[in-house]
PDB file of C-alpha atoms in Angstrom:
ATOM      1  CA  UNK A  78     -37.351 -71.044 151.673  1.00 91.00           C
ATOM      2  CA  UNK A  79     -40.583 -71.726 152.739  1.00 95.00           C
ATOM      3  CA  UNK A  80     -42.097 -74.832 153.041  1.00 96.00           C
ATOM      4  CA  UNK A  81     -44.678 -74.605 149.794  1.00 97.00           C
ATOM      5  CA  UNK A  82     -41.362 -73.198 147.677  1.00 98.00           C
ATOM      6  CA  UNK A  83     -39.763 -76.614 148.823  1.00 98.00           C
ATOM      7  CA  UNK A  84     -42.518 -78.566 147.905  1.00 98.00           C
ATOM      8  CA  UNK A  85     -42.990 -76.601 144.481  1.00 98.00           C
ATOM      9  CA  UNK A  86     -39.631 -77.100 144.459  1.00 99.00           C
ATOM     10  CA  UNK A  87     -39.393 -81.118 144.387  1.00 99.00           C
ATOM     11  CA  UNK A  88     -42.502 -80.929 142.289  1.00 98.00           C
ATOM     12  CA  UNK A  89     -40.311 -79.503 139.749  1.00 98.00           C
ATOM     13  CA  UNK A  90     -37.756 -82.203 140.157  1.00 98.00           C
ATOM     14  CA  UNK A  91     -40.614 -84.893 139.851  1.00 98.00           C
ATOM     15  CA  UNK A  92     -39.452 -86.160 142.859  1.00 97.00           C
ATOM     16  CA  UNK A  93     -40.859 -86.579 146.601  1.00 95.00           C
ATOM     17  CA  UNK A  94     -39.430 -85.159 150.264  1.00 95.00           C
ATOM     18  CA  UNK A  95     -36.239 -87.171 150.168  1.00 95.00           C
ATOM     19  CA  UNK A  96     -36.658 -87.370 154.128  1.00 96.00           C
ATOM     20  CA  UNK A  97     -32.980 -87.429 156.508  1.00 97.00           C
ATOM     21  CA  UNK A  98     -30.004 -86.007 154.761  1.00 98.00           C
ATOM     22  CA  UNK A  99     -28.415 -89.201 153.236  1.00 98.00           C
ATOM     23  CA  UNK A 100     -25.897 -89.719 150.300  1.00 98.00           C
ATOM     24  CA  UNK A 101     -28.696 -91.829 148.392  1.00 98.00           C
ATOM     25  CA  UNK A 102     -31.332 -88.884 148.593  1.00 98.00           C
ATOM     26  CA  UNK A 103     -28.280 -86.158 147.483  1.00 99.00           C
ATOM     27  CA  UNK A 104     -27.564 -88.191 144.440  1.00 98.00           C
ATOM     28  CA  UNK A 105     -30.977 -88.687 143.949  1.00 98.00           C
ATOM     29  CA  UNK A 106     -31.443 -84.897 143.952  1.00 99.00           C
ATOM     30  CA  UNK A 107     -28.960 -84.159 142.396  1.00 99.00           C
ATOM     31  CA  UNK A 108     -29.631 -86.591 139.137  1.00 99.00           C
ATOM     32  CA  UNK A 109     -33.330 -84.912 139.360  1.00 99.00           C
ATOM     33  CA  UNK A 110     -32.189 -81.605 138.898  1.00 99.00           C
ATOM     34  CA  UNK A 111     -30.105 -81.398 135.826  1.00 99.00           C
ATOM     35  CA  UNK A 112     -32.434 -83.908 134.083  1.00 99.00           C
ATOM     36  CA  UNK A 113     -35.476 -81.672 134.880  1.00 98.00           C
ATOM     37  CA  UNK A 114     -34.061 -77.769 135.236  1.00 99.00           C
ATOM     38  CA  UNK A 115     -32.069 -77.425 132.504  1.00 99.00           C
ATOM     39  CA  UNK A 116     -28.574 -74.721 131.913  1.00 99.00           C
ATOM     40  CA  UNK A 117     -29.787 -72.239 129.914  1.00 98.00           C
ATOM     41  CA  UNK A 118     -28.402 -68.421 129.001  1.00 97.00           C
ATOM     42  CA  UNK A 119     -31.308 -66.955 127.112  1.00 98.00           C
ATOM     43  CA  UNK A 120     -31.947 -64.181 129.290  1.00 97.00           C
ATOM     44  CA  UNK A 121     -28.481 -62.414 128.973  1.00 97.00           C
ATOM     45  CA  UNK A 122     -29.517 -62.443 124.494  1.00 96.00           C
ATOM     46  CA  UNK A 123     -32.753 -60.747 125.167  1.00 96.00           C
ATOM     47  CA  UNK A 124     -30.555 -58.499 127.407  1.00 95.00           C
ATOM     48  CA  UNK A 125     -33.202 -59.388 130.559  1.00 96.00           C
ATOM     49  CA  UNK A 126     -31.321 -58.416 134.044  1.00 94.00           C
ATOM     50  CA  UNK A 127     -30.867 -61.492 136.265  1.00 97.00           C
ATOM     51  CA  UNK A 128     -28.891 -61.160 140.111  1.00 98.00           C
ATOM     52  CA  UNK A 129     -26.935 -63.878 141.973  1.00 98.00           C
ATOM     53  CA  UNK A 130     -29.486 -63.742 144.812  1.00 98.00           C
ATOM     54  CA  UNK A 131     -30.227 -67.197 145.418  1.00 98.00           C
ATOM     55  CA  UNK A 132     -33.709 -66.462 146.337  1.00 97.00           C
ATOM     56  CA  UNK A 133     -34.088 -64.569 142.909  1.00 98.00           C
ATOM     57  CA  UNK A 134     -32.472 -68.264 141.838  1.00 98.00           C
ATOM     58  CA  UNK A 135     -35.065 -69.923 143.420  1.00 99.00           C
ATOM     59  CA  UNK A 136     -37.932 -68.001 142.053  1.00 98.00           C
ATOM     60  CA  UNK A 137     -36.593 -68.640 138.697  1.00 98.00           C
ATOM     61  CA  UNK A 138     -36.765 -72.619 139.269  1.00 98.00           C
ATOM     62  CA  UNK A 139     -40.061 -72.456 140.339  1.00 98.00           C
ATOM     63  CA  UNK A 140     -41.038 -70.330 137.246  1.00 97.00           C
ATOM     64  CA  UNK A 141     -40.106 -72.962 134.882  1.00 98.00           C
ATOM     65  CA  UNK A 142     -37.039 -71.702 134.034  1.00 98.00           C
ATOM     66  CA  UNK A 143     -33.326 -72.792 134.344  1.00 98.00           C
ATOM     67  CA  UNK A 144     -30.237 -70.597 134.362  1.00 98.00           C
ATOM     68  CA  UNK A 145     -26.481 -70.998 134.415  1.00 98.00           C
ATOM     69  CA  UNK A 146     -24.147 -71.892 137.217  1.00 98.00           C
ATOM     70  CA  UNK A 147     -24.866 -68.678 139.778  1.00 99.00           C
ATOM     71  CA  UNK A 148     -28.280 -69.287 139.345  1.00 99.00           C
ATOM     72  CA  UNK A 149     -28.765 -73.223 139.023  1.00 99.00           C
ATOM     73  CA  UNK A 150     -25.820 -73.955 142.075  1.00 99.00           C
ATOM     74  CA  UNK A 151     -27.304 -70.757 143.761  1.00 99.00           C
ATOM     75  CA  UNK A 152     -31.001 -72.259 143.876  1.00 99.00           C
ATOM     76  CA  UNK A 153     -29.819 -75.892 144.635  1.00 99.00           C
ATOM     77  CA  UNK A 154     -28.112 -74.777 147.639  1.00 99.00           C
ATOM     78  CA  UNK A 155     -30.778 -72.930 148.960  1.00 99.00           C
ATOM     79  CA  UNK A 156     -33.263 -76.178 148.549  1.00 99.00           C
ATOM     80  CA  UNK A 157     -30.405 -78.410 150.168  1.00 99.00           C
ATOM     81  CA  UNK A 158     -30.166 -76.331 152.819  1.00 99.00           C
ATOM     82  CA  UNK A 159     -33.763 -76.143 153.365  1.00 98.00           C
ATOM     83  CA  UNK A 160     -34.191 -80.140 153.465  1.00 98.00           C
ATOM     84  CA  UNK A 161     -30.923 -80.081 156.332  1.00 98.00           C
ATOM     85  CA  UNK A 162     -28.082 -80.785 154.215  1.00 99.00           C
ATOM     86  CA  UNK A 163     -24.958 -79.028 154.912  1.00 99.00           C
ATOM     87  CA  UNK A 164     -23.927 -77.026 151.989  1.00 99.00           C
ATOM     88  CA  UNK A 165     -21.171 -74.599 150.978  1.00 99.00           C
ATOM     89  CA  UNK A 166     -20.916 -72.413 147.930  1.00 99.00           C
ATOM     90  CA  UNK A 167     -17.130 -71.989 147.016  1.00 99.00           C
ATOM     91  CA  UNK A 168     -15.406 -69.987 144.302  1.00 99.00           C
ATOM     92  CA  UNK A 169     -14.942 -71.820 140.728  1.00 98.00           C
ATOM     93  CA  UNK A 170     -12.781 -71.341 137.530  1.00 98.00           C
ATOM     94  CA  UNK A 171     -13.889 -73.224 134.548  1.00 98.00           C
ATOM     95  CA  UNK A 172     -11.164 -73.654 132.227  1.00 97.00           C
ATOM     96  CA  UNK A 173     -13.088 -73.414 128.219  1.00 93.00           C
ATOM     97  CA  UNK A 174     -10.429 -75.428 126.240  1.00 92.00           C
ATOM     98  CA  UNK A 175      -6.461 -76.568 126.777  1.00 89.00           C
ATOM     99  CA  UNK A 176      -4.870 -74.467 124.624  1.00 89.00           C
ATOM    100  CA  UNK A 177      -5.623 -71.028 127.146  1.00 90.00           C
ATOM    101  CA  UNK A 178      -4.194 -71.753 131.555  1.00 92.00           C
ATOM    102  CA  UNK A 179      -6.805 -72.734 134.062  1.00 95.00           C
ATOM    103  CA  UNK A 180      -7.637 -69.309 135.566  1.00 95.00           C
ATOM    104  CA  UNK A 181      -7.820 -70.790 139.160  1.00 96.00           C
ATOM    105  CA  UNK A 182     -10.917 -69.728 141.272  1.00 97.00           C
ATOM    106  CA  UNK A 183     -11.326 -66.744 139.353  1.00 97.00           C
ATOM    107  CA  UNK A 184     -15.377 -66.540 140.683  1.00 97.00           C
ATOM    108  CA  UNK A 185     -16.581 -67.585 137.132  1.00 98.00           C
ATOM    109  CA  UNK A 186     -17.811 -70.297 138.486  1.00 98.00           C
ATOM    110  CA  UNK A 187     -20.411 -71.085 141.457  1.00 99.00           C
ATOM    111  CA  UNK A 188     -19.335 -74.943 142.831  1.00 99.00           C
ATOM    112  CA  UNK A 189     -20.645 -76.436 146.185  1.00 99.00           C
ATOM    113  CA  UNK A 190     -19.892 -79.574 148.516  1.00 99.00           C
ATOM    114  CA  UNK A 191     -22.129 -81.069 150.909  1.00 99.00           C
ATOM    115  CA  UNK A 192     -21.267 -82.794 153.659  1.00 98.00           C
ATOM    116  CA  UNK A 193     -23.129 -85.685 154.257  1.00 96.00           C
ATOM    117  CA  UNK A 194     -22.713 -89.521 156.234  1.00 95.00           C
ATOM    118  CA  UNK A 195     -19.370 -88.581 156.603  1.00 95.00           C
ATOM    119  CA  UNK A 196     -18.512 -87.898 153.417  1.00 98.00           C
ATOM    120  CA  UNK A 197     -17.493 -84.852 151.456  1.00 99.00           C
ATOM    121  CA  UNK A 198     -19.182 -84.379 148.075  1.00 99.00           C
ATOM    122  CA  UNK A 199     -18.550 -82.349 144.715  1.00 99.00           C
ATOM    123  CA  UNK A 200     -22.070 -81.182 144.016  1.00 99.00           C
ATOM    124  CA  UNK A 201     -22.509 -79.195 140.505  1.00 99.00           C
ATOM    125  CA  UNK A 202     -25.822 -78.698 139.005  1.00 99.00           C
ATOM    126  CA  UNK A 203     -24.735 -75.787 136.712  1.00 98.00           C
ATOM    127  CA  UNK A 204     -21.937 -77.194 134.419  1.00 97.00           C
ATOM    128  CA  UNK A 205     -23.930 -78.198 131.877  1.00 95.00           C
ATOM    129  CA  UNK A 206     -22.816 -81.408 129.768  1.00 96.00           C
ATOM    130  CA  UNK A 207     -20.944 -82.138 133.200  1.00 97.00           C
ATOM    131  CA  UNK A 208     -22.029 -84.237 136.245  1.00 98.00           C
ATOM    132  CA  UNK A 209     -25.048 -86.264 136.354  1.00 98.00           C
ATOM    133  CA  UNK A 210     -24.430 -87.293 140.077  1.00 98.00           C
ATOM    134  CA  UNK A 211     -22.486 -85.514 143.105  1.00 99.00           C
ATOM    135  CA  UNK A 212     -18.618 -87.358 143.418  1.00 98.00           C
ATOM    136  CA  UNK A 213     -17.125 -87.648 146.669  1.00 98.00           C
ATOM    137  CA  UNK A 214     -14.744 -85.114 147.188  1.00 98.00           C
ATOM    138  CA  UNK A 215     -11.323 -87.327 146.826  1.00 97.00           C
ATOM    139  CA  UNK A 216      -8.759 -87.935 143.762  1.00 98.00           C
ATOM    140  CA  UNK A 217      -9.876 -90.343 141.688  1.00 98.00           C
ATOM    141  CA  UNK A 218     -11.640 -91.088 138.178  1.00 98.00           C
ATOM    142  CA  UNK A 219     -16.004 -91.161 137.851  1.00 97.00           C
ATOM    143  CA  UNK A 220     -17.304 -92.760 135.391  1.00 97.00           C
ATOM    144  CA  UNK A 221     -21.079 -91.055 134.052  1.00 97.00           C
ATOM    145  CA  UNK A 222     -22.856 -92.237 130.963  1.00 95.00           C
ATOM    146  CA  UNK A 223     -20.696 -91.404 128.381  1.00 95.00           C
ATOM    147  CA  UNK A 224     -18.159 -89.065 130.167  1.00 96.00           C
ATOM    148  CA  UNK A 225     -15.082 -89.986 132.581  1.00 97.00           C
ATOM    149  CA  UNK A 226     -14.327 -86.849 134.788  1.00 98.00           C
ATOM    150  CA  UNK A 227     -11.010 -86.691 136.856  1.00 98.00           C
ATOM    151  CA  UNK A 228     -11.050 -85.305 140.531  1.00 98.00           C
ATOM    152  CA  UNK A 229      -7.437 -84.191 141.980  1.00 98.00           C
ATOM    153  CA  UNK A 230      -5.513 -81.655 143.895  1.00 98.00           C
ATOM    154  CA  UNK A 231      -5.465 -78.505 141.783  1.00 98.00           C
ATOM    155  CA  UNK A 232      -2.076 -76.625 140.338  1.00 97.00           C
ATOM    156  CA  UNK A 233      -3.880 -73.386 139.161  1.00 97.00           C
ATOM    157  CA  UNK A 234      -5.745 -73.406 142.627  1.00 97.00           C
ATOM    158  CA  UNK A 235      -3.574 -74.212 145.569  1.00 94.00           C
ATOM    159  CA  UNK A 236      -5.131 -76.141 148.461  1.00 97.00           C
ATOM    160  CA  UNK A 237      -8.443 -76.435 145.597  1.00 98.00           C
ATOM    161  CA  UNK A 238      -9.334 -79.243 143.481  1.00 99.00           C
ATOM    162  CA  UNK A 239      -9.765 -79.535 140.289  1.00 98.00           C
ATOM    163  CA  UNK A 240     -12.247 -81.339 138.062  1.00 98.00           C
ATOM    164  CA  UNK A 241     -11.199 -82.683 134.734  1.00 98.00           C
ATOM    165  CA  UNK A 242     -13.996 -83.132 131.929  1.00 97.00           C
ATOM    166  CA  UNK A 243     -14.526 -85.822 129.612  1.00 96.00           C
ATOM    167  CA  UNK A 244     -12.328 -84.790 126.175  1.00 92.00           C
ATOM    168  CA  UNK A 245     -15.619 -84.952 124.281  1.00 92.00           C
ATOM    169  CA  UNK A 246     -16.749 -82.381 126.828  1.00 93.00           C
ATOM    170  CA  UNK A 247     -17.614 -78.471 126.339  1.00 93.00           C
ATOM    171  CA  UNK A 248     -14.542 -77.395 128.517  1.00 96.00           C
ATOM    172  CA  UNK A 249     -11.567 -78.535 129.943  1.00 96.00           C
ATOM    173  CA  UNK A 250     -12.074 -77.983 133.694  1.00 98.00           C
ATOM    174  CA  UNK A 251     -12.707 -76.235 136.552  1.00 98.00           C
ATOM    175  CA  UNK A 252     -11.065 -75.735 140.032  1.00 98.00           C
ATOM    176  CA  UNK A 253     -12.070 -74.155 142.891  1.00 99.00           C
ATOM    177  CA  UNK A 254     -10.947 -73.168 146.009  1.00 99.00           C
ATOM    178  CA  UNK A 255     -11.872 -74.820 149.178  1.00 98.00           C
ATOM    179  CA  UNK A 256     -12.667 -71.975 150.959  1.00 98.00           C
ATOM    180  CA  UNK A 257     -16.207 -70.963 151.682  1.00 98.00           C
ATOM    181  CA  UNK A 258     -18.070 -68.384 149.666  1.00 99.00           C
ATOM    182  CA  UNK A 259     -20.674 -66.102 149.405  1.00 98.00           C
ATOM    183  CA  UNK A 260     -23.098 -64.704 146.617  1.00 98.00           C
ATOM    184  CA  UNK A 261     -21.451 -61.317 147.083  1.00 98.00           C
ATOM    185  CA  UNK A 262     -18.126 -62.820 145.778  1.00 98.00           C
ATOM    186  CA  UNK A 263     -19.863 -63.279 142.557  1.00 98.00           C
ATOM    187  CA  UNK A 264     -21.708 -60.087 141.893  1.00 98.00           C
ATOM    188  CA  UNK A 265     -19.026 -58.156 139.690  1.00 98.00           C
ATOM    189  CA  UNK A 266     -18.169 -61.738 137.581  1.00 98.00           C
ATOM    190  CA  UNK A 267     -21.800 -62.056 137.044  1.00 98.00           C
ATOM    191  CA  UNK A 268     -22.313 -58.497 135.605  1.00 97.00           C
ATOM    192  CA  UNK A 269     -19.681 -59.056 133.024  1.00 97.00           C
ATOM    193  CA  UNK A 270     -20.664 -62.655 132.426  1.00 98.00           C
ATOM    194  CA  UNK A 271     -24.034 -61.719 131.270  1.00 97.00           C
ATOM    195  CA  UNK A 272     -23.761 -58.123 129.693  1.00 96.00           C
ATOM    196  CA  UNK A 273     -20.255 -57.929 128.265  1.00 96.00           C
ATOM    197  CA  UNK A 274     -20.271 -58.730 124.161  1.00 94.00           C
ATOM    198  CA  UNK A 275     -16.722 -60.637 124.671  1.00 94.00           C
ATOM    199  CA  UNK A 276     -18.806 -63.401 127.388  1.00 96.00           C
ATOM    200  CA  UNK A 277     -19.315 -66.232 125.398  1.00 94.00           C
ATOM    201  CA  UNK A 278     -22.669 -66.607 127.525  1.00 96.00           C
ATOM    202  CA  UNK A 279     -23.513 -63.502 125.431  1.00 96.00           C
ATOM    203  CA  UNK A 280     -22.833 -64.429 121.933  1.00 95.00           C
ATOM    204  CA  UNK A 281     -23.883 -68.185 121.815  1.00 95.00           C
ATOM    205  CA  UNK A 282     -27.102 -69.062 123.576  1.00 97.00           C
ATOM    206  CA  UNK A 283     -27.079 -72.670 124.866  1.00 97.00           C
ATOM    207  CA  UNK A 284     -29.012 -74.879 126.627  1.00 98.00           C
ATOM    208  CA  UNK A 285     -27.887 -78.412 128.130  1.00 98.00           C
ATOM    209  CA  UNK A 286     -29.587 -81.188 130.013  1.00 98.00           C
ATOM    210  CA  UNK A 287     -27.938 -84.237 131.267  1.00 98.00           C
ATOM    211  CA  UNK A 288     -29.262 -87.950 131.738  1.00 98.00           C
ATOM    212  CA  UNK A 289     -28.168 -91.083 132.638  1.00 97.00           C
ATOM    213  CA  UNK A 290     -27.397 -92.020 129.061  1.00 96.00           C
ATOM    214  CA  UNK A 291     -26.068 -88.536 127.531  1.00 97.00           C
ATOM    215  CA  UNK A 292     -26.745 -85.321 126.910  1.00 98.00           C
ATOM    216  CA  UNK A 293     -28.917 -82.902 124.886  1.00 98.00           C
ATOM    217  CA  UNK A 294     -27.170 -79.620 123.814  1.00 98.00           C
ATOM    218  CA  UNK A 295     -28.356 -76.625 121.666  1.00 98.00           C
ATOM    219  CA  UNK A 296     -26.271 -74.376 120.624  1.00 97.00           C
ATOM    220  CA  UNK A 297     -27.427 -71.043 118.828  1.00 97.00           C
ATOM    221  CA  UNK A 298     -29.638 -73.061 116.303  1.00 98.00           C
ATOM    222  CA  UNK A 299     -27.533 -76.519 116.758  1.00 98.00           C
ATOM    223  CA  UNK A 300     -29.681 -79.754 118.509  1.00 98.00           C
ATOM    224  CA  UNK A 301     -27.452 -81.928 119.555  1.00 98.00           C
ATOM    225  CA  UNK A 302     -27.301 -85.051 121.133  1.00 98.00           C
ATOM    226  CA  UNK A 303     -24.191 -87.780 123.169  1.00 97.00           C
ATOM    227  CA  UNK A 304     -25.459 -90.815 124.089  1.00 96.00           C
ATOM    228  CA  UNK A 305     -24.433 -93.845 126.190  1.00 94.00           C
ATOM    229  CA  UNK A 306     -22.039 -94.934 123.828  1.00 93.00           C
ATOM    230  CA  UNK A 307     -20.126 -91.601 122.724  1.00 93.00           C
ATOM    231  CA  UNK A 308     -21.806 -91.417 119.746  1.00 95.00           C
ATOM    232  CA  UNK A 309     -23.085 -87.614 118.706  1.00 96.00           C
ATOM    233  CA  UNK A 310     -26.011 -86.708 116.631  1.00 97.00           C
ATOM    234  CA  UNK A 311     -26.663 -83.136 115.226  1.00 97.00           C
ATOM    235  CA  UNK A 312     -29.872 -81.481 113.759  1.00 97.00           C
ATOM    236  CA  UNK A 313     -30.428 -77.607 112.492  1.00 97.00           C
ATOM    237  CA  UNK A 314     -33.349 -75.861 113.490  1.00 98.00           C
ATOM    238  CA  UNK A 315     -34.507 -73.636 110.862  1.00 96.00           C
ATOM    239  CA  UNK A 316     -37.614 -72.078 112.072  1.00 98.00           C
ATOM    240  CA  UNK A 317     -38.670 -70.519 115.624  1.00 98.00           C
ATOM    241  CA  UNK A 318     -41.498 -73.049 115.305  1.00 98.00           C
ATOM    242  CA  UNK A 319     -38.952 -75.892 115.315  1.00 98.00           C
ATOM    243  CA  UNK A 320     -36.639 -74.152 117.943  1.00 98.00           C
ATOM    244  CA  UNK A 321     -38.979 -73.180 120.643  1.00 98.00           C
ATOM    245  CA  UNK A 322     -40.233 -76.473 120.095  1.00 98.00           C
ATOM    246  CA  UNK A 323     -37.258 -78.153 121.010  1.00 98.00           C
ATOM    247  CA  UNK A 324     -36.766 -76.242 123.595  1.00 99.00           C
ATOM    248  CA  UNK A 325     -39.951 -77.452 125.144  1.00 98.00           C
ATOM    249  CA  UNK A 326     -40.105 -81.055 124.176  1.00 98.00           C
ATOM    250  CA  UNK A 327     -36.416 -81.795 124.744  1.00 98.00           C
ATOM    251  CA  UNK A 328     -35.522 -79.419 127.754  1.00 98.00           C
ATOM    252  CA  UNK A 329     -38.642 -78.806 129.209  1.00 97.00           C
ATOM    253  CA  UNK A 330     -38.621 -75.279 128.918  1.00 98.00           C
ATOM    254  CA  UNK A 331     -41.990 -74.051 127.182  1.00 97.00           C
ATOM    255  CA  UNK A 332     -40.716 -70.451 127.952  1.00 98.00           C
ATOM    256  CA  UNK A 333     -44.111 -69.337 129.242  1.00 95.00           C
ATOM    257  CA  UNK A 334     -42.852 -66.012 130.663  1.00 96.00           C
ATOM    258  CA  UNK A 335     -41.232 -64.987 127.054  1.00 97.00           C
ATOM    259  CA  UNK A 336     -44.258 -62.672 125.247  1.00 97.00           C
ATOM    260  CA  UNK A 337     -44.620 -62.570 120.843  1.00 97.00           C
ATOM    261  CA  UNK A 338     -42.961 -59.794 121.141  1.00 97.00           C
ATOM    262  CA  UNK A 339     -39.476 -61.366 123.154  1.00 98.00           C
ATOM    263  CA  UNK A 340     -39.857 -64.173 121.144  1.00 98.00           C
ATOM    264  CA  UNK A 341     -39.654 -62.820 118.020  1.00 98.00           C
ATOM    265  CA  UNK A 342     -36.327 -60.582 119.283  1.00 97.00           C
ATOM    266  CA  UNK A 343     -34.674 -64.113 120.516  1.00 98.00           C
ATOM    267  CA  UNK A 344     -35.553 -66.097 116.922  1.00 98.00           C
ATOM    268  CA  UNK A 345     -34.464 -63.327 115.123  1.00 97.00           C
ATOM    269  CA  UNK A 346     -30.961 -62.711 117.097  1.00 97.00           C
ATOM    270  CA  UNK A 347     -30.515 -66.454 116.763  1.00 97.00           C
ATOM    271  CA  UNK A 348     -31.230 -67.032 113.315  1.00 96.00           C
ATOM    272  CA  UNK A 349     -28.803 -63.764 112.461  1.00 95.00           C
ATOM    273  CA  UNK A 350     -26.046 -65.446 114.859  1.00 93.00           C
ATOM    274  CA  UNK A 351     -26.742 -68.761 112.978  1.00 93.00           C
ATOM    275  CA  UNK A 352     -25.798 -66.726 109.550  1.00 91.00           C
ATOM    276  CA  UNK A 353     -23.228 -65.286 110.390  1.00 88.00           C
ATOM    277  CA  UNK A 354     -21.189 -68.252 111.965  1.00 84.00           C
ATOM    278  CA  UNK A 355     -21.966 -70.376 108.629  1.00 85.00           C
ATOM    279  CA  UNK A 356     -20.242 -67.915 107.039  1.00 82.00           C
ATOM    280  CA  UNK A 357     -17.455 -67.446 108.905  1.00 79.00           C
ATOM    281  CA  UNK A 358     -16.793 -71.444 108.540  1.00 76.00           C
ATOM    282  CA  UNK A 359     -17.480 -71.431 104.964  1.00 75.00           C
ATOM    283  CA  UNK A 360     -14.832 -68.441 104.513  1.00 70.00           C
ATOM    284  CA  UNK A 361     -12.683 -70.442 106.755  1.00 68.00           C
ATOM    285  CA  UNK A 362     -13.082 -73.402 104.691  1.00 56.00           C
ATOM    286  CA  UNK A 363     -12.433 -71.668 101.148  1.00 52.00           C
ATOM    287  CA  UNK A 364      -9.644 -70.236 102.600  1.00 47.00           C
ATOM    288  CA  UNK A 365      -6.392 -71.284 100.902  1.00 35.00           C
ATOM    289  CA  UNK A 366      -2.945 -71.181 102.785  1.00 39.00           C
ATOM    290  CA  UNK A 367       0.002 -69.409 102.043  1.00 35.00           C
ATOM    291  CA  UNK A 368       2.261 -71.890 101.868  1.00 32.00           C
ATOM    292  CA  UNK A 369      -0.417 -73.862  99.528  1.00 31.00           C
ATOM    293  CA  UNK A 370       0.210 -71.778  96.522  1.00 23.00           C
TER     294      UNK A 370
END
């Protein structure tokens, strides 16, 4: 990186050169970055290529857009390592719910730890509803806003770790292994990540942005909101007007480099996903058992 992208850089995180690599400033960072650069997937519905290049990562970020864990752990790295921190990427798993195994560090996941004051630290800026703040890289429980995360020697990843979510989270987990890796290592995941119609990256478009207090989610056409206290609030967007909106206002995304013409192709594959999922739950709900009659 050069040193205008790190200052464009840190002007996107509304934040100033954090000076000496210190624990305070990586936190600091950290917290910055998934409060101002939000997860997002809406490149892979309007079918647009993307790479794991963390340069290409970077360029994104600076563009006003976010991305998902490739791209926003990708980018991050790249600034940390730019500002002296000592940063490795390693290979991730994320486990979606407990009733399918942890896949180990299958490389659907980019995860990194930075060593820093002594001190080893989970750093994850691409998880989503997940961390708000780096954790030190040793079993125990973390209290953030409304979530509780679990850190402890991983069973689907030997010699990995493995990071427990909140129950009220959008997965279950993810381990990873502790060896360092490389953006190669997550070319071919990538690929099917973002083009395959079975990636759930594909069919649901989401964005999420974390804060001290909660989290904003959105979900195909969902708004959604945790805050402090647990407590979950929902909203359905109905128009593009109100969803691009949102978008904007809430995630800070005003989407500048989508044309009419994309914009019209993402409402309208939303608001047809939208459709069809209401009535998939109301068949699901009118359905009567067998065992009812």
């Amino acid at each position: 990186m050069t040193e205008l992208d790190v200052r464009r850089y840190l002007d996107r995180l509304g934040t100033d050169h954090p000076g000496r690599p210190s624990a305070a400033g990586l936190r600091a960072l950290h917290r910055a970055h998934v409060e101002r650069v939000p997860y997002e997937t809406l490149d892979f519905q309007l079918r647009r290529p993307t790479t794991v290049d963390p340069e290409h990562s970077v360029s994104r970020v600076l563009s006003g857009r976010g991305g998902y864990c490739f791209h926003l752990n990708g980018a991050f790295a790249t600034l940390l390592t730019a500002l002296g921190y000592d940063v490795r990427w390693h290979r991730g798993g994320v486990q979606l719910d407990q009733d399918t195994p942890a896949p180990g560090a299958n490389s659907n996941h980019l995860t990194l730890t930075v060593r820093c004051e002594g001190e080893t630290w989970l750093a994850d800026v691409g998880m989503g509803d997940a961390l708000h703040e780096p954790v030190p890289l040793r079993a125990g429980t973390y209290r953030q806003g409304p979530f509780t995360y679990r850190l402890s020697p991983s069973v689907a990843e030997p010699g990995g770790w493995r990071l427990d979510h909140d129950v009220h989270g959008k997965f279950a987990g993810m381990d990873f292994s502790p060896a360092p890796a490389a953006a190669g290592d997550f070319v071919a995941m990538h690929r099917m990540l973002s083009v395959s119609p079975a990636s759930v990256f594909v069919r649901i478009a989401s964005v999420y942005r974390r804060d001290a207090d909660g989290v904003d989610g959105l979900c195909g056409c969902v708004l959604s909101r945790i805050d402090a206290g647990g407590n979950r609030t929902v909203r359905e967007l109905t128009t593009a007007e109100e969803w691009f909106g949102a978008v904007h206002e809430v995630f800070g995304m005003p989407l500048d480099d989508l044309g009419t013409q994309d914009r019209a192709r993402l409402w309208e594959w939303l608001a047809r996903s939208h459709a069809t999922r209401l009535r998939l739950r109301e068949s699901a709900v009118g359905r009567v058992p067998a065992d009812a009659v």
